[in-house]
Short mmCIF file of C-alpha atoms in Angstrom, two decimals:
data_model
loop_
_atom_site.label_atom_id
_atom_site.label_comp_id
_atom_site.label_asym_id
_atom_site.label_seq_id
_atom_site.Cartn_x
_atom_site.Cartn_y
_atom_site.Cartn_z
CA MET A 1 -19.89 18.65 2.09
CA ALA A 2 -20.33 17.05 5.52
CA LEU A 3 -21.89 13.72 6.50
CA TYR A 4 -23.56 13.42 9.88
CA LEU A 5 -25.08 10.53 11.82
CA ILE A 6 -27.75 11.23 14.45
CA GLY A 7 -29.04 8.83 17.09
CA ASP A 8 -32.58 8.16 18.27
CA VAL A 9 -34.76 11.29 17.98
CA GLN A 10 -37.96 9.68 19.33
CA GLY A 11 -40.25 12.62 18.72
CA CYS A 12 -37.90 15.29 20.13
CA ASN A 13 -38.39 17.69 17.25
CA ALA A 14 -37.16 20.80 19.07
CA ALA A 15 -33.88 19.10 19.93
CA LEU A 16 -33.48 17.90 16.34
CA GLY A 17 -33.94 21.44 15.09
CA GLN A 18 -31.42 22.77 17.62
CA LEU A 19 -28.90 20.11 16.68
CA LEU A 20 -29.22 20.81 12.95
CA ASP A 21 -28.78 24.51 13.69
CA LYS A 22 -25.69 23.78 15.79
CA LEU A 23 -24.28 21.79 12.88
CA ALA A 24 -25.05 24.68 10.49
CA PHE A 25 -26.63 21.91 8.43
CA SER A 26 -27.22 22.84 4.77
CA PRO A 27 -29.52 20.51 2.75
CA SER A 28 -27.84 21.67 -0.45
CA ARG A 29 -24.40 20.73 0.83
CA ASP A 30 -24.65 18.17 3.66
CA THR A 31 -26.23 14.78 4.32
CA VAL A 32 -27.60 13.45 7.59
CA PHE A 33 -28.24 9.80 8.41
CA LEU A 34 -30.76 9.19 11.21
CA LEU A 35 -30.30 5.80 12.86
CA GLY A 36 -33.95 4.89 13.45
CA ASP A 37 -36.62 5.56 16.06
CA LEU A 38 -37.66 8.90 14.63
CA VAL A 39 -40.92 8.71 16.57
CA ASN A 40 -42.57 7.86 19.89
CA ARG A 41 -42.10 8.74 23.56
CA GLY A 42 -41.19 12.37 22.78
CA PRO A 43 -43.55 15.35 22.44
CA ASP A 44 -43.61 15.97 18.66
CA SER A 45 -43.33 12.87 16.51
CA LEU A 46 -45.34 14.49 13.73
CA GLY A 47 -42.94 17.43 13.62
CA VAL A 48 -39.95 15.09 13.36
CA LEU A 49 -41.41 13.24 10.39
CA ARG A 50 -42.33 16.43 8.58
CA ARG A 51 -38.92 17.99 9.25
CA VAL A 52 -37.02 14.95 7.97
CA ILE A 53 -39.26 14.53 4.91
CA ALA A 54 -38.79 18.21 4.05
CA LEU A 55 -35.02 17.65 3.94
CA ASP A 56 -35.66 15.30 1.01
CA GLY A 57 -32.47 13.62 -0.24
CA ALA A 58 -30.33 15.42 2.31
CA ALA A 59 -31.74 13.13 5.04
CA GLN A 60 -31.63 9.34 5.09
CA ALA A 61 -33.45 7.58 7.92
CA LEU A 62 -33.37 3.97 9.07
CA LEU A 63 -36.34 2.10 10.48
CA GLY A 64 -36.17 1.44 14.21
CA ASN A 65 -38.36 -0.62 16.51
CA HIS A 66 -40.51 2.39 17.47
CA ASP A 67 -41.05 3.26 13.82
CA LEU A 68 -42.18 -0.31 13.14
CA HIS A 69 -44.45 -0.12 16.19
CA LEU A 70 -46.10 2.96 14.70
CA LEU A 71 -46.71 1.13 11.43
CA ALA A 72 -48.12 -1.87 13.30
CA THR A 73 -50.38 0.32 15.43
CA ALA A 74 -51.62 2.35 12.48
CA SER A 75 -52.50 -0.82 10.59
CA GLY A 76 -54.30 -2.44 13.55
CA VAL A 77 -51.71 -5.16 14.04
CA ARG A 78 -50.80 -3.95 17.55
CA LYS A 79 -52.70 -2.08 20.20
CA PRO A 80 -51.32 1.32 21.24
CA HIS A 81 -49.12 1.32 24.33
CA ARG A 82 -50.13 3.64 27.17
CA ASN A 83 -46.80 5.49 26.80
CA ASP A 84 -47.08 6.00 23.05
CA THR A 85 -46.96 9.57 21.77
CA VAL A 86 -47.86 9.09 18.11
CA ASP A 87 -51.49 10.21 18.09
CA ASP A 88 -50.45 13.39 16.29
CA ILE A 89 -49.33 11.25 13.36
CA LEU A 90 -52.35 8.94 13.46
CA ASP A 91 -54.70 11.93 13.50
CA ALA A 92 -52.86 13.94 10.83
CA PRO A 93 -54.72 14.62 7.56
CA ASP A 94 -51.70 13.35 5.64
CA ARG A 95 -51.13 10.28 7.84
CA ASP A 96 -51.23 7.86 4.91
CA ALA A 97 -48.48 9.72 3.06
CA LEU A 98 -46.40 9.96 6.23
CA LEU A 99 -46.75 6.27 7.01
CA THR A 100 -46.01 5.26 3.42
CA TRP A 101 -42.83 7.34 3.50
CA LEU A 102 -41.83 5.71 6.80
CA ARG A 103 -42.52 2.20 5.52
CA HIS A 104 -40.12 2.78 2.63
CA ARG A 105 -37.13 3.61 4.82
CA PRO A 106 -34.12 1.27 4.70
CA MET A 107 -33.13 -1.20 7.41
CA ALA A 108 -29.37 -0.67 7.02
CA LEU A 109 -27.12 1.71 5.12
CA GLN A 110 -23.45 2.12 4.32
CA ALA A 111 -21.68 5.41 3.65
CA GLN A 112 -18.06 6.54 3.79
CA GLY A 113 -17.01 3.13 5.08
CA TRP A 114 -19.60 3.08 7.88
CA LEU A 115 -22.26 0.41 8.30
CA MET A 116 -25.36 1.90 9.92
CA VAL A 117 -28.10 -0.08 11.69
CA HIS A 118 -30.62 0.80 14.36
CA ALA A 119 -29.70 -1.83 16.95
CA GLY A 120 -27.08 -4.44 16.10
CA VAL A 121 -25.45 -6.96 13.79
CA LEU A 122 -25.24 -10.67 14.49
CA PRO A 123 -21.73 -12.13 14.84
CA ALA A 124 -22.08 -14.34 11.75
CA TRP A 125 -22.96 -11.47 9.42
CA ASP A 126 -20.35 -9.47 7.56
CA VAL A 127 -21.13 -6.06 6.08
CA ALA A 128 -22.21 -7.41 2.70
CA GLN A 129 -24.55 -10.01 4.22
CA THR A 130 -26.03 -7.46 6.61
CA LEU A 131 -26.91 -5.16 3.72
CA THR A 132 -28.27 -8.06 1.66
CA LEU A 133 -30.50 -9.30 4.48
CA ALA A 134 -31.67 -5.76 5.19
CA GLY A 135 -32.60 -5.56 1.52
CA GLU A 136 -34.72 -8.71 1.80
CA LEU A 137 -36.67 -7.18 4.66
CA GLN A 138 -37.01 -3.82 2.91
CA ALA A 139 -38.46 -5.49 -0.18
CA VAL A 140 -41.20 -7.11 1.90
CA LEU A 141 -42.04 -3.93 3.82
CA ARG A 142 -42.28 -1.99 0.57
CA GLY A 143 -44.21 -4.68 -1.27
CA PRO A 144 -47.92 -5.40 -1.70
CA ASP A 145 -47.99 -8.05 1.06
CA TRP A 146 -46.37 -5.90 3.75
CA LEU A 147 -49.45 -5.91 5.96
CA HIS A 148 -49.56 -9.72 5.98
CA PHE A 149 -45.94 -9.71 7.10
CA MET A 150 -46.71 -7.27 9.92
CA HIS A 151 -49.00 -9.87 11.47
CA HIS A 152 -45.97 -12.19 11.72
CA LEU A 153 -43.38 -9.57 12.66
CA TYR A 154 -43.38 -9.89 16.44
CA GLY A 155 -41.85 -12.68 18.49
CA ASN A 156 -38.51 -13.80 19.93
CA GLN A 157 -38.17 -17.01 17.97
CA PRO A 158 -36.08 -18.10 16.21
CA ASP A 159 -33.50 -16.51 18.49
CA ARG A 160 -30.47 -17.14 16.26
CA TRP A 161 -29.51 -16.94 12.62
CA ARG A 162 -29.25 -19.93 10.29
CA ASP A 163 -28.59 -19.63 6.59
CA ASP A 164 -31.40 -22.08 5.84
CA LEU A 165 -34.09 -20.03 7.58
CA ALA A 166 -36.97 -19.14 5.29
CA GLY A 167 -40.25 -17.28 5.28
CA PHE A 168 -41.40 -15.33 8.32
CA ASP A 169 -38.84 -17.01 10.59
CA ARG A 170 -36.02 -15.67 8.43
CA LEU A 171 -37.50 -12.16 8.30
CA ARG A 172 -38.18 -12.13 12.05
CA VAL A 173 -34.55 -12.90 12.89
CA ILE A 174 -33.40 -10.15 10.53
CA VAL A 175 -35.74 -7.54 11.96
CA ASN A 176 -34.98 -8.53 15.57
CA ALA A 177 -31.24 -8.25 15.02
CA LEU A 178 -31.39 -4.95 13.18
CA THR A 179 -33.94 -3.23 15.45
CA ARG A 180 -33.89 -4.94 18.88
CA LEU A 181 -30.50 -6.56 19.52
CA ARG A 182 -28.41 -5.62 22.55
CA PHE A 183 -27.01 -8.86 23.99
CA CYS A 184 -26.18 -12.19 22.37
CA THR A 185 -24.04 -15.25 23.03
CA ALA A 186 -20.77 -15.95 21.26
CA ASP A 187 -22.64 -18.03 18.68
CA GLY A 188 -25.34 -15.44 18.12
CA VAL A 189 -28.27 -16.43 20.34
CA MET A 190 -30.18 -13.17 20.98
CA GLU A 191 -31.54 -11.97 24.32
CA PHE A 192 -34.26 -9.32 24.40
CA GLU A 193 -35.23 -8.81 28.04
CA THR A 194 -32.21 -6.93 29.40
CA LYS A 195 -32.12 -3.21 28.64
CA ASP A 196 -29.44 -2.08 31.08
CA SER A 197 -25.80 -1.18 30.46
CA ALA A 198 -23.20 -3.49 28.94
CA SER A 199 -22.03 -4.49 32.42
CA ALA A 200 -25.48 -5.98 33.14
CA ALA A 201 -25.19 -8.75 30.56
CA PRO A 202 -27.03 -11.93 31.62
CA PRO A 203 -24.85 -15.00 32.25
CA GLY A 204 -23.50 -16.36 28.99
CA PHE A 205 -24.38 -13.20 27.05
CA MET A 206 -22.39 -10.15 26.01
CA PRO A 207 -22.98 -6.94 24.04
CA TRP A 208 -23.35 -7.95 20.41
CA PHE A 209 -20.23 -6.00 19.41
CA GLU A 210 -18.09 -7.94 21.92
CA ALA A 211 -18.89 -11.36 20.43
CA PRO A 212 -15.61 -13.14 19.59
CA GLY A 213 -15.10 -13.67 15.89
CA ARG A 214 -17.72 -11.08 14.94
CA HIS A 215 -17.49 -10.78 11.15
CA THR A 216 -17.93 -7.01 11.22
CA ALA A 217 -15.12 -6.51 13.75
CA GLY A 218 -12.70 -3.87 12.54
CA ARG A 219 -15.29 -2.31 10.25
CA PRO A 220 -16.91 0.83 11.70
CA VAL A 221 -20.53 0.26 12.71
CA ALA A 222 -22.83 3.02 13.98
CA PHE A 223 -26.05 2.25 15.83
CA GLY A 224 -28.66 3.67 18.19
CA HIS A 225 -31.30 1.90 20.28
CA TRP A 226 -29.25 1.45 23.48
CA SER A 227 -29.58 4.61 25.57
CA THR A 228 -28.30 2.90 28.73
CA LEU A 229 -25.15 1.50 27.11
CA GLY A 230 -22.78 4.32 28.10
CA ARG A 231 -19.35 4.97 26.66
CA VAL A 232 -17.74 2.25 24.56
CA GLN A 233 -13.97 2.12 24.18
CA ARG A 234 -13.83 0.59 20.73
CA ALA A 235 -12.77 2.25 17.51
CA ASP A 236 -15.04 0.10 15.35
CA VAL A 237 -18.42 0.84 16.98
CA LEU A 238 -20.21 4.14 17.50
CA PRO A 239 -23.31 4.10 19.73
CA LEU A 240 -25.37 7.27 19.20
CA ASP A 241 -28.50 6.85 21.33
CA THR A 242 -27.65 9.21 24.17
CA GLY A 243 -31.15 9.15 25.66
CA CYS A 244 -32.53 12.51 24.58
CA VAL A 245 -36.11 11.50 25.34
CA TRP A 246 -35.06 10.17 28.75
CA GLY A 247 -33.34 13.34 29.90
CA GLY A 248 -30.06 13.10 28.04
CA CYS A 249 -28.82 14.65 24.82
CA LEU A 250 -29.38 14.25 21.12
CA THR A 251 -26.06 13.41 19.53
CA ALA A 252 -24.64 13.77 16.05
CA ALA A 253 -21.36 12.43 14.74
CA ARG A 254 -19.63 14.14 11.84
CA LEU A 255 -17.77 11.60 9.72
CA LEU A 256 -14.19 12.75 9.25
CA ASP A 257 -12.80 9.89 7.18
CA ASP A 258 -13.50 6.30 6.10
CA ARG A 259 -11.34 4.84 8.89
CA GLY A 260 -13.76 5.62 11.71
CA GLY A 261 -12.77 9.17 12.59
CA VAL A 262 -15.68 11.21 13.98
CA GLU A 263 -16.45 14.48 15.73
CA ARG A 264 -19.34 14.33 18.23
CA ILE A 265 -21.79 17.21 18.67
CA ASP A 266 -24.55 17.23 21.33
CA VAL A 267 -27.57 19.28 22.35
CA ARG A 268 -29.54 18.69 25.52
CA CYS A 269 -33.23 17.94 25.12
CA ALA A 270 -35.64 20.58 26.40
CA GLN A 271 -37.65 18.03 28.39
CA ALA A 272 -34.56 16.77 30.23
CA GLN A 273 -35.39 15.86 33.82
CA ARG A 274 -31.83 15.13 34.87
CA PRO A 275 -29.64 18.14 33.99
CA GLY A 276 -26.48 16.42 35.23
CA LYS A 277 -26.85 13.34 33.05
CA ARG A 278 -23.94 12.81 30.70
CA CYS A 279 -24.59 12.63 26.98
#
């Protein structure tokens, strides 16, 4: 039995199929964890959803910001973006079943000692709190009032966590950290404008995993979302968005042990425009 983590697929269904083939992935034997952003920007978002759903319990997928954007667009909460590539899902005869399946995906997972999120973890959260807060958000998204919540999902405030936050403010901080976070201050103030590499941190900010006193430090955390991040020389974080949809690769990590040991496996996306780009 092998456990694999895969970074942002973003509608690159052909690359996902090639990567699973390269892994010799067996649904009866192996498990794959996809770290969010299954859809959007790539050429075949519908194919990705149908492939992952067909894997049934052998595939576990997190919700990413693009997946939430699809749910918001489908429900009329947000207008489609000109660069969206999810019309195949919105026009599918089984769109309701597909969207319901997507809405019931988790916001964070833990397996073989690894904490998995789409984007990041705030410095004040330990593993247990991260999973608990993710569970709060999941319960709302899966509940009868999920559409009401979607109308209050978007916004940058509050920009930091407090234990006494309640209602939509509390949920918005949770979703922003788990699906949008790249940079924050030492005390956890989030910044959402900068999308460049770690070296481009705005004054006073740093990559979330470099925050001093981070409560998840030393515990292996895998995440996607940050295709421009580049290589990270830390044993306790594993970034897996290697920019497939932007001309890079789709990357999997095979978990070797519960102490952070991994083997990386890559395939280059067919629509790559920059053949020399590193994965």
